[in-house]
Short mmCIF file of C-alpha atoms in Angstrom, two decimals:
data_model
loop_
_atom_site.label_atom_id
_atom_site.label_comp_id
_atom_site.label_asym_id
_atom_site.label_seq_id
_atom_site.Cartn_x
_atom_site.Cartn_y
_atom_site.Cartn_z
CA MET L 188 0.00 0.00 0.00
CA GLN L 189 1.43 3.35 -1.00
CA PHE L 190 0.18 6.21 1.13
CA GLY L 191 2.52 9.09 0.34
CA ILE L 192 5.88 10.22 -0.93
CA SER L 193 9.13 10.71 0.89
CA ARG L 194 12.44 12.35 0.17
CA ARG L 195 13.87 8.85 -0.49
CA ALA L 196 11.32 8.38 -3.24
CA PHE L 197 13.06 10.84 -5.52
CA ALA L 198 16.46 9.30 -4.88
CA ALA L 199 14.92 6.04 -6.06
CA GLY L 200 13.48 7.67 -9.16
CA ALA L 201 10.20 9.30 -8.14
CA ALA L 202 9.68 12.62 -9.90
CA LEU L 203 7.52 14.34 -7.32
CA LEU L 204 10.42 15.36 -5.12
CA PRO L 205 13.10 16.86 -7.34
CA VAL L 206 16.24 17.21 -5.25
CA ALA L 207 18.88 19.75 -6.16
CA CYS L 208 21.98 21.33 -4.77
CA SER L 209 24.62 23.89 -5.58
CA ARG L 210 27.16 23.17 -8.27
CA ALA L 211 30.03 21.31 -6.68
CA GLY L 212 33.08 23.43 -6.09
CA SER L 213 32.04 26.33 -8.29
CA ALA L 214 31.40 29.96 -7.47
CA LEU L 215 32.18 31.21 -10.95
CA PRO L 216 30.25 33.72 -13.01
CA ALA L 217 27.55 32.11 -15.11
CA ALA L 218 29.60 32.61 -18.26
CA ALA L 219 32.30 30.33 -16.92
CA THR L 220 29.91 27.40 -16.84
CA GLY L 221 28.05 28.24 -20.00
CA GLY L 222 24.81 29.42 -18.35
CA SER L 223 23.05 32.73 -17.98
CA ALA L 224 21.63 32.35 -14.47
CA ALA L 225 23.17 33.98 -11.45
CA PRO L 226 26.05 31.97 -9.96
CA LEU L 227 25.21 29.61 -7.15
CA PRO L 228 26.81 30.01 -3.74
CA ALA L 229 29.97 27.94 -3.41
CA LEU L 230 29.75 24.68 -1.52
CA SER L 231 32.44 24.15 1.08
CA ASN L 232 33.02 21.50 3.72
CA PRO L 233 32.05 21.13 6.41
CA LEU L 234 28.63 22.34 5.32
CA VAL L 235 27.14 22.52 8.83
CA LYS L 236 29.22 22.01 11.96
CA GLN L 237 28.12 19.80 14.84
CA ARG L 238 25.21 18.23 13.05
CA ALA L 239 25.50 14.46 12.73
CA ASP L 240 23.28 11.90 10.95
CA ALA L 241 22.29 14.59 8.47
CA GLN L 242 19.38 14.28 6.06
CA ILE L 243 19.13 16.85 3.28
CA PHE L 244 16.58 16.97 0.48
CA ARG L 245 14.72 19.43 -1.72
CA HIS L 246 10.94 19.36 -1.57
CA GLU L 247 8.62 20.20 -4.47
CA ASP L 248 8.34 23.72 -3.02
CA GLY L 249 11.91 24.33 -4.23
CA ASN L 250 13.42 24.56 -0.75
CA TYR L 251 16.16 22.50 0.79
CA TYR L 252 15.40 20.93 4.15
CA MET L 253 17.97 19.60 6.57
CA THR L 254 17.70 17.83 9.89
CA GLY L 255 20.14 15.82 11.99
CA SER L 256 21.31 14.95 15.47
CA VAL L 257 22.44 17.78 17.74
CA PRO L 258 25.28 17.15 20.24
CA GLU L 259 22.91 17.49 23.20
CA TYR L 260 20.49 14.88 21.76
CA ASP L 261 17.62 16.83 23.32
CA ARG L 262 15.66 18.31 20.39
CA LEU L 263 14.56 17.88 16.79
CA ILE L 264 15.71 20.67 14.49
CA LEU L 265 15.05 21.76 10.92
CA ARG L 266 16.73 24.17 8.51
CA ARG L 267 15.43 25.46 5.21
CA SER L 268 17.21 27.24 2.38
CA ARG L 269 16.74 28.01 -1.30
CA THR L 270 20.24 26.63 -1.94
CA LEU L 271 22.23 23.77 -0.51
CA ALA L 272 25.10 26.07 0.41
CA GLY L 273 22.63 28.32 2.20
CA LEU L 274 21.96 25.62 4.79
CA ALA L 275 25.30 26.50 6.37
CA ASP L 276 23.89 29.63 7.99
CA ALA L 277 20.14 29.10 7.57
CA GLU L 278 17.89 29.75 10.54
CA GLU L 279 17.32 26.60 12.55
CA ARG L 280 13.93 25.92 14.09
CA VAL L 281 13.37 23.58 17.02
CA LEU L 282 10.42 21.41 16.06
CA TRP L 283 10.12 19.38 19.26
CA ARG L 284 12.03 18.79 22.50
CA HIS L 285 12.35 15.64 24.51
CA GLU L 286 9.69 15.16 27.16
CA ALA L 287 10.14 15.75 30.88
CA SER L 288 9.74 12.05 31.69
CA GLY L 289 8.91 8.76 30.09
CA PRO L 290 10.25 6.86 27.06
CA MET L 291 11.05 10.03 25.05
CA SER L 292 12.72 12.03 27.82
CA GLY L 293 16.34 11.10 27.08
CA PHE L 294 18.44 10.92 23.93
CA LEU L 295 16.90 11.89 20.59
CA TRP L 296 18.83 10.42 17.67
CA ALA L 297 18.94 10.54 13.89
CA PRO L 298 15.75 12.37 12.81
CA GLU L 299 14.47 12.13 9.24
CA LEU L 300 11.84 14.36 7.66
CA HIS L 301 9.33 12.77 5.25
CA PHE L 302 6.17 13.86 3.47
CA VAL L 303 3.70 11.02 4.01
CA GLY L 304 0.08 11.03 2.94
CA GLY L 305 0.16 14.79 2.48
CA ARG L 306 1.57 15.49 5.96
CA TRP L 307 5.04 16.19 7.28
CA ILE L 308 6.43 13.53 9.63
CA VAL L 309 9.75 13.30 11.43
CA TYR L 310 10.92 9.84 12.42
CA PHE L 311 13.52 9.67 15.19
CA ALA L 312 14.90 7.37 17.86
CA ALA L 313 14.47 8.15 21.55
CA GLY L 314 15.10 6.70 24.98
CA PRO L 315 14.21 7.55 28.58
CA SER L 316 16.24 9.82 30.85
CA GLY L 317 17.52 8.90 34.28
CA GLY L 318 20.98 7.53 33.59
CA GLY L 319 22.28 3.99 33.54
CA GLU L 320 21.69 1.44 30.82
CA ASP L 321 18.02 2.39 30.61
CA VAL L 322 18.89 5.51 28.59
CA PHE L 323 19.80 3.15 25.76
CA ARG L 324 16.31 1.66 25.69
CA ILE L 325 16.06 3.25 22.25
CA ARG L 326 12.91 2.92 20.17
CA THR L 327 11.62 4.65 17.01
CA TYR L 328 8.91 7.31 17.22
CA ALA L 329 7.39 9.96 14.98
CA VAL L 330 6.10 13.49 15.38
CA ILE L 331 3.70 15.06 12.89
CA CYS L 332 3.07 18.64 11.72
CA ASP L 333 -0.43 20.12 11.75
CA GLY L 334 0.11 22.32 8.68
CA PRO L 335 1.67 22.49 5.21
CA ASP L 336 4.78 24.39 6.35
CA PRO L 337 7.08 22.30 8.55
CA MET L 338 8.95 25.40 9.69
CA THR L 339 5.90 27.14 11.11
CA GLY L 340 3.43 24.38 11.93
CA ASN L 341 2.93 22.77 15.34
CA TRP L 342 4.50 19.38 15.91
CA THR L 343 2.98 16.69 18.16
CA VAL L 344 3.72 13.05 18.86
CA LEU L 345 2.18 10.66 16.33
CA GLY L 346 3.26 7.49 18.09
CA GLN L 347 5.79 4.66 18.26
CA PHE L 348 6.86 2.46 15.38
CA ASP L 349 5.36 -1.01 15.74
CA ALA L 350 8.63 -2.92 15.35
CA PRO L 351 8.81 -6.71 15.07
CA TRP L 352 10.45 -6.95 18.51
CA ASP L 353 10.45 -4.74 21.58
CA SER L 354 14.19 -4.14 21.35
CA PHE L 355 16.75 -1.47 20.48
CA ASN L 356 15.86 0.05 17.10
CA LEU L 357 16.70 3.29 15.28
CA ASP L 358 17.70 4.94 11.99
CA SER L 359 14.45 4.44 10.09
CA THR L 360 13.96 5.65 6.53
CA ILE L 361 11.31 5.42 3.81
CA PHE L 362 11.79 4.76 0.11
CA THR L 363 9.42 3.95 -2.74
CA HIS L 364 10.21 1.17 -5.19
CA ARG L 365 7.97 -0.09 -7.98
CA GLY L 366 5.01 1.72 -6.45
CA THR L 367 5.40 0.24 -2.98
CA GLN L 368 6.56 2.24 0.01
CA TYR L 369 9.13 0.50 2.17
CA PHE L 370 10.46 1.10 5.65
CA ALA L 371 14.11 0.28 6.36
CA TRP L 372 15.67 0.44 9.82
CA ALA L 373 18.25 -0.96 12.24
CA GLN L 374 17.30 -3.20 15.14
CA ARG L 375 18.73 -5.65 17.65
CA GLU L 376 16.99 -8.95 17.07
CA PRO L 377 16.58 -11.26 20.05
CA GLY L 378 18.77 -14.34 19.68
CA ILE L 379 21.37 -12.63 17.48
CA GLU L 380 24.36 -11.28 19.42
CA THR L 381 24.84 -8.02 17.57
CA ASN L 382 24.12 -4.40 18.39
CA SER L 383 21.96 -3.92 15.31
CA ASN L 384 21.08 -5.50 11.96
CA LEU L 385 19.24 -4.06 8.96
CA TYR L 386 15.61 -4.82 8.13
CA ILE L 387 13.10 -3.91 5.44
CA ALA L 388 9.31 -4.23 5.08
CA PRO L 389 6.49 -2.57 3.14
CA LEU L 390 4.45 -0.02 5.09
CA ALA L 391 0.74 -0.14 5.85
CA THR L 392 0.60 3.14 7.79
CA PRO L 393 3.38 5.52 8.80
CA LEU L 394 4.02 3.42 11.94
CA THR L 395 2.93 -0.10 11.00
CA LEU L 396 4.25 -2.70 8.59
CA ALA L 397 2.22 -4.38 5.87
CA ALA L 398 4.20 -7.63 5.93
CA PRO L 399 6.75 -9.45 8.07
CA ALA L 400 10.19 -7.86 8.02
CA ALA L 401 13.12 -9.25 6.04
CA ARG L 402 16.57 -9.21 7.62
CA LEU L 403 19.00 -7.94 4.96
CA THR L 404 22.34 -7.92 6.76
CA VAL L 405 23.98 -8.85 10.05
CA PRO L 406 27.40 -7.37 10.97
CA ALA L 407 29.85 -10.21 10.52
CA LEU L 408 32.79 -8.90 8.48
CA ASP L 409 35.81 -7.56 10.34
CA TRP L 410 35.12 -3.94 9.33
CA GLU L 411 31.52 -4.19 10.62
CA VAL L 412 32.38 -5.30 14.16
CA ARG L 413 35.14 -2.93 15.26
CA GLY L 414 34.21 -1.69 18.71
CA PHE L 415 30.57 -2.70 18.25
CA LYS L 416 28.74 -5.14 15.98
CA VAL L 417 26.77 -2.57 14.01
CA ASN L 418 24.79 -2.32 10.78
CA GLU L 419 22.69 0.87 10.92
CA ALA L 420 21.55 4.01 9.08
CA PRO L 421 20.27 2.61 5.76
CA ALA L 422 20.00 4.96 2.76
CA VAL L 423 18.62 3.94 -0.62
CA LEU L 424 19.43 4.99 -4.19
CA GLU L 425 18.21 3.50 -7.48
CA ARG L 426 20.32 4.05 -10.60
CA GLY L 427 20.92 2.17 -13.82
CA GLY L 428 18.64 -0.76 -13.07
CA LYS L 429 20.18 -1.37 -9.66
CA LEU L 430 19.07 -0.63 -6.13
CA PHE L 431 21.79 0.42 -3.71
CA MET L 432 21.48 0.54 0.07
CA THR L 433 24.33 2.10 2.01
CA TYR L 434 24.66 1.50 5.73
CA SER L 435 27.05 2.41 8.52
CA ALA L 436 29.16 -0.07 10.47
CA SER L 437 31.32 -0.39 13.60
CA ALA L 438 31.87 2.10 16.42
CA THR L 439 31.21 5.83 15.93
CA ASP L 440 34.90 6.79 16.20
CA ALA L 441 37.42 6.69 13.35
CA ARG L 442 36.38 3.08 12.65
CA TYR L 443 32.92 4.14 11.51
CA CYS L 444 32.45 3.49 7.78
CA LEU L 445 29.95 2.78 5.01
CA GLY L 446 29.04 -0.60 3.56
CA LEU L 447 26.90 -1.24 0.50
CA LEU L 448 24.12 -3.67 -0.40
CA THR L 449 23.20 -4.04 -4.08
CA ALA L 450 20.14 -5.61 -5.68
CA ASP L 451 18.76 -5.80 -9.20
CA ALA L 452 15.96 -3.26 -9.45
CA ASP L 453 13.62 -5.93 -10.85
CA ALA L 454 14.35 -8.42 -8.06
CA ASP L 455 12.15 -9.22 -5.09
CA ILE L 456 13.83 -6.86 -2.65
CA MET L 457 12.12 -8.57 0.28
CA ASP L 458 14.27 -11.62 -0.48
CA PRO L 459 17.58 -11.21 1.41
CA HIS L 460 19.27 -13.36 -1.25
CA ALA L 461 18.52 -10.65 -3.82
CA TRP L 462 21.03 -8.39 -2.09
CA THR L 463 24.82 -8.60 -2.35
CA LYS L 464 26.99 -7.13 0.39
CA SER L 465 30.24 -5.34 -0.45
CA PRO L 466 33.17 -7.41 0.85
CA GLU L 467 35.00 -4.24 1.90
CA PRO L 468 33.75 -0.89 3.17
CA VAL L 469 33.03 1.62 0.40
CA PHE L 470 33.77 4.81 2.38
CA THR L 471 36.24 5.04 5.24
CA THR L 472 38.43 7.33 7.33
CA CYS L 473 41.00 9.17 5.23
CA PRO L 474 44.00 10.63 7.12
CA GLU L 475 45.29 12.30 3.93
CA THR L 476 42.18 14.50 3.79
CA SER L 477 41.70 14.64 7.58
CA VAL L 478 38.19 13.20 7.74
CA TYR L 479 37.60 10.53 10.38
CA GLY L 480 34.64 8.22 10.92
CA PRO L 481 32.56 9.12 7.84
CA GLY L 482 29.07 7.66 7.94
CA HIS L 483 25.31 7.90 8.41
CA ASN L 484 24.78 9.19 4.90
CA SER L 485 21.87 10.31 2.78
CA PHE L 486 21.63 11.04 -0.94
CA THR L 487 20.57 14.02 -3.02
CA VAL L 488 21.31 15.37 -6.51
CA ASP L 489 22.52 18.72 -7.72
CA GLU L 490 20.66 21.08 -10.03
CA GLU L 491 21.95 19.20 -13.07
CA GLY L 492 20.76 15.87 -11.72
CA ARG L 493 24.18 14.69 -10.59
CA ASP L 494 24.23 12.57 -7.47
CA MET L 495 25.56 13.97 -4.21
CA LEU L 496 26.54 12.21 -1.01
CA VAL L 497 25.65 13.71 2.38
CA TYR L 498 27.40 12.31 5.47
CA HIS L 499 29.07 13.28 8.72
CA GLY L 500 32.70 13.04 9.82
CA ARG L 501 35.21 14.53 12.24
CA ASP L 502 38.28 16.63 11.44
CA TYR L 503 40.51 14.67 13.83
CA GLU L 504 41.04 11.12 15.05
CA ALA L 505 41.75 11.32 18.80
CA ILE L 506 38.58 11.66 20.88
CA GLU L 507 38.45 12.30 24.60
CA GLY L 508 35.82 10.19 26.35
CA ASP L 509 32.88 8.43 24.73
CA PRO L 510 32.71 9.11 20.95
CA LEU L 511 28.94 9.31 21.26
CA PHE L 512 29.24 12.53 23.25
CA ASN L 513 31.87 14.16 21.06
CA PRO L 514 30.15 17.12 19.33
CA ASP L 515 32.35 17.38 16.24
CA ARG L 516 30.63 15.13 13.73
CA HIS L 517 30.05 17.71 11.00
CA THR L 518 27.69 17.52 8.04
CA ARG L 519 29.58 17.20 4.75
CA VAL L 520 28.64 16.86 1.08
CA GLN L 521 30.47 15.75 -2.06
CA ARG L 522 29.85 14.42 -5.56
CA LEU L 523 28.95 10.77 -5.95
CA TYR L 524 30.41 9.18 -9.06
CA PHE L 525 29.73 5.85 -10.77
CA ASP L 526 32.11 3.35 -12.33
CA ALA L 527 31.90 1.74 -15.76
CA GLN L 528 29.64 -1.01 -14.38
CA GLY L 529 27.17 1.52 -12.99
CA ASN L 530 28.13 1.01 -9.36
CA PRO L 531 28.70 4.01 -7.08
CA ASP L 532 32.33 5.00 -6.58
CA PHE L 533 32.44 6.87 -3.28
CA GLY L 534 36.15 7.66 -3.41
CA VAL L 535 37.31 9.18 -0.14
CA PRO L 536 35.96 11.95 2.09
CA VAL L 537 37.31 14.97 0.21
CA GLY L 538 38.23 17.06 3.25
CA ASN L 539 37.57 20.64 4.25
CA GLY L 540 37.37 23.52 1.82
CA PRO L 541 35.69 24.10 -1.56
CA LEU L 542 34.41 20.94 -3.22
CA PRO L 543 36.89 19.46 -5.70
CA GLU L 544 36.20 18.78 -9.35
CA ARG L 545 37.47 16.40 -12.01
CA PHE L 546 38.95 17.68 -15.27
CA ALA L 547 38.85 15.45 -18.36
CA PRO L 548 40.14 16.15 -21.87
CA ALA L 549 37.14 17.46 -23.79
CA GLY L 550 35.26 14.76 -25.62
CA ARG L 551 37.18 11.86 -24.10
CA SER L 552 35.94 9.38 -21.53
CA GLY L 553 37.74 7.28 -18.96
CA VAL L 554 40.74 9.57 -18.52
CA TRP L 555 41.25 12.63 -16.32
CA LEU L 556 43.76 15.09 -15.04
CA ALA L 557 45.33 12.93 -12.33
CA HIS L 558 48.38 12.48 -10.16
CA ALA L 559 50.45 9.73 -8.59
CA GLY L 560 52.30 11.32 -5.73
CA THR L 561 53.75 14.51 -7.15
CA ARG L 562 53.64 13.32 -10.76
CA ALA L 563 50.80 14.89 -12.75
CA PHE L 564 49.43 13.20 -15.86
CA VAL L 565 46.31 12.54 -17.93
CA GLY L 566 45.00 9.00 -17.77
CA SER L 567 43.11 6.50 -15.66
CA ALA L 568 43.49 6.61 -11.89
CA PRO L 569 41.46 5.96 -8.73
CA LEU L 570 38.79 8.59 -8.19
CA ALA L 571 40.53 10.40 -5.33
CA GLN L 572 43.65 10.90 -7.47
CA THR L 573 41.57 12.73 -10.08
CA GLN L 574 39.96 15.27 -7.75
CA PHE L 575 41.46 18.76 -7.62
CA ARG L 576 40.30 21.65 -5.47
CA SER L 577 40.27 25.18 -6.98
CA LEU L 578 41.68 27.56 -4.37
CA PRO L 579 41.22 31.24 -5.31
CA ASP L 580 43.73 33.89 -4.38
CA ALA L 581 42.95 37.52 -3.57
CA ASN L 582 43.02 38.55 -7.26
CA GLY L 583 40.57 35.91 -8.46
CA ASP L 584 43.19 33.59 -9.91
CA LEU L 585 43.28 30.04 -8.59
CA ARG L 586 45.52 27.17 -7.66
CA LEU L 587 44.64 23.57 -8.48
CA SER L 588 45.40 21.41 -5.47
CA PRO L 589 45.06 17.59 -5.32
CA ILE L 590 42.87 16.54 -2.41
CA PHE L 591 45.59 14.10 -1.27
CA LEU L 592 48.26 16.86 -1.29
CA ARG L 593 46.67 19.87 0.37
CA ASP L 594 49.95 21.82 0.47
CA HIS L 595 50.77 21.20 -3.20
CA CYS L 596 49.39 22.49 -6.48
CA LEU L 597 49.88 22.38 -10.22
CA ALA L 598 52.54 24.75 -11.49
CA ALA L 599 53.64 25.74 -15.00
CA THR L 600 57.39 25.63 -15.57
CA ALA L 601 59.56 27.93 -17.66
CA SER L 602 60.06 25.11 -20.18
CA GLY L 603 56.32 24.85 -20.79
CA GLY L 604 55.74 21.76 -18.70
CA VAL L 605 53.44 21.33 -15.72
CA GLU L 606 54.31 19.75 -12.41
CA ILE L 607 52.97 19.36 -8.89
CA ARG L 608 54.99 21.18 -6.27
CA PRO L 609 54.54 22.76 -2.85
CA SER L 610 52.26 25.76 -2.89
CA ALA L 611 53.93 29.18 -3.05
CA ALA L 612 51.42 31.90 -2.18
CA GLY L 613 51.72 34.96 -4.42
CA ASP L 614 54.24 33.37 -6.81
CA ARG L 615 53.65 34.97 -10.21
CA ALA L 616 57.15 34.45 -11.61
CA PRO L 617 57.81 32.00 -14.46
CA GLY L 618 56.85 28.61 -13.10
CA GLY L 619 54.03 30.23 -11.12
CA ASP L 620 51.14 28.16 -9.85
CA LEU L 621 48.25 30.49 -10.64
CA PHE L 622 45.64 29.94 -13.34
CA LYS L 623 42.73 31.96 -14.68
CA ARG L 624 39.55 30.00 -15.25
CA ARG L 625 38.03 30.91 -18.62
CA PRO L 626 34.75 29.69 -20.12
CA GLY L 627 35.13 26.98 -22.73
CA PRO L 628 33.28 26.84 -26.06
CA ARG L 629 30.33 24.96 -24.53
CA LYS L 630 28.64 24.24 -21.23
CA ASP L 631 30.59 22.30 -18.60
CA CYS L 632 34.03 22.90 -20.08
CA VAL L 633 36.76 25.35 -19.13
CA ILE L 634 40.14 26.67 -20.21
CA LEU L 635 42.76 27.07 -17.46
CA GLU L 636 44.99 29.91 -18.61
CA SER L 637 48.35 30.39 -16.94
CA ALA L 638 48.55 33.63 -14.97
CA ALA L 639 52.33 33.65 -15.44
CA TYR L 640 52.13 33.03 -19.21
CA PRO L 641 49.14 34.93 -20.68
CA GLY L 642 47.68 33.27 -23.74
CA LYS L 643 48.96 29.86 -22.66
CA ALA L 644 46.78 27.31 -20.92
CA LEU L 645 46.95 23.93 -19.24
CA ALA L 646 46.82 21.26 -21.95
CA HIS L 647 47.43 17.55 -22.43
CA ASP L 648 49.71 15.76 -24.86
CA ALA L 649 49.95 11.95 -25.00
CA GLY L 650 49.21 11.64 -21.32
CA SER L 651 51.51 14.46 -20.23
CA LEU L 652 50.67 18.01 -19.18
CA ARG L 653 52.05 21.13 -20.84
CA LEU L 654 51.20 24.70 -21.69
CA ALA L 655 49.62 25.34 -25.10
CA PRO L 656 47.92 28.29 -26.77
CA ALA L 657 44.61 28.90 -25.02
CA GLY L 658 41.73 27.64 -27.13
CA GLU L 659 43.56 24.73 -28.76
CA ALA L 660 41.53 21.56 -28.52
CA ALA L 661 44.05 20.08 -26.10
CA SER L 662 43.49 22.98 -23.67
CA ILE L 663 39.74 22.44 -23.28
CA TRP L 664 38.67 20.46 -20.23
CA ASP L 665 35.33 18.94 -19.37
CA ILE L 666 34.50 19.38 -15.68
CA SER L 667 32.56 17.06 -13.42
#
């Protein structure tokens, strides 16, 4: 029975909730990207500090909505903005606070906003106050808005999710697939010695299931049981005839990571055998970019329909005390790419600063501007080695910095070559590392003109990089 639409529905292909976000890593004039609209605000990480378990989506009203866990775990919050970047400083409304006593008087975890049957609902996990182990008697509840505007309406308790067992459960989400609305969540099943497993079932009402639940995955692999035996926080995306379900695993410190379940979109997704689990985590801590414990993700797409990953992560590894009470899990966003087989390639958490881009020779596929250590080239390479961050200087020129080498950038040499070397702020001498970003001959392509050598631009030649006259075919780069 389908009784409404949710923000997951669009990620799975429903057209009623078009999700959009700012162009990744770009704050250029419209001419530089081939459009005539005003430039979008630049996206930069972290997007919102001290907001974990973030959910971001764009409703049919054209606004972005964001909710997530606050460090105090005492309230449900919501932000709204016309742009994704605008969520960083958007006004935050408190929708509901934990109660003075009873089962919803303690921790409030991982809220998600959904539009169900024409009404706004927030699902969340809650436990009682009072200290001791009882505060972890976590169950899933929902609050509902009495009006069409979730930012101004009154929110009241709808009730408790009727789970298969009266046991620890959290991280619920909704998605629509082949006309059926499904509920996915994490729960501790009696008789299985884990902290939480993942389950799925069709919905009858917002808080009741229409059929017995199917258990999709139990934490058993070494990367799923570090610190705690955890599979939690499911998020669903349908692309290219496949259904993907990400989930988070292990303890919430630097060991936290994402796993992936994959099913054929035409399969019976209530059959656990229809799903294949990734043998290794797909998204993990990355010391090179200084992001630790990435996880609890959601999906959205940008204004051009390109997929984006939303997740949280810390800027540092060492945590004092219980990781659960550390406030510095920040909301982050980055592009989500796909490999030649149509599977998502998450790469690595890209780190703080403007979002990076990929530069490919115009009209070619499968090769990019890339690096191996400090050697720059054009060719095939793992995703993270093809992502470069554009760092503007005071005059509007920019440096191209590999995400793995934050203190290095591309630099043109006096001989006309291009190399990666340590950044030298203000260096405009021959061999300088500044470029001017010029619009290419069509949308989504650019020319990177050398600031030190006017009229010359970054170009490729048989896999190598060099300077060439700006406008030559070899100096035009597709961006993604």
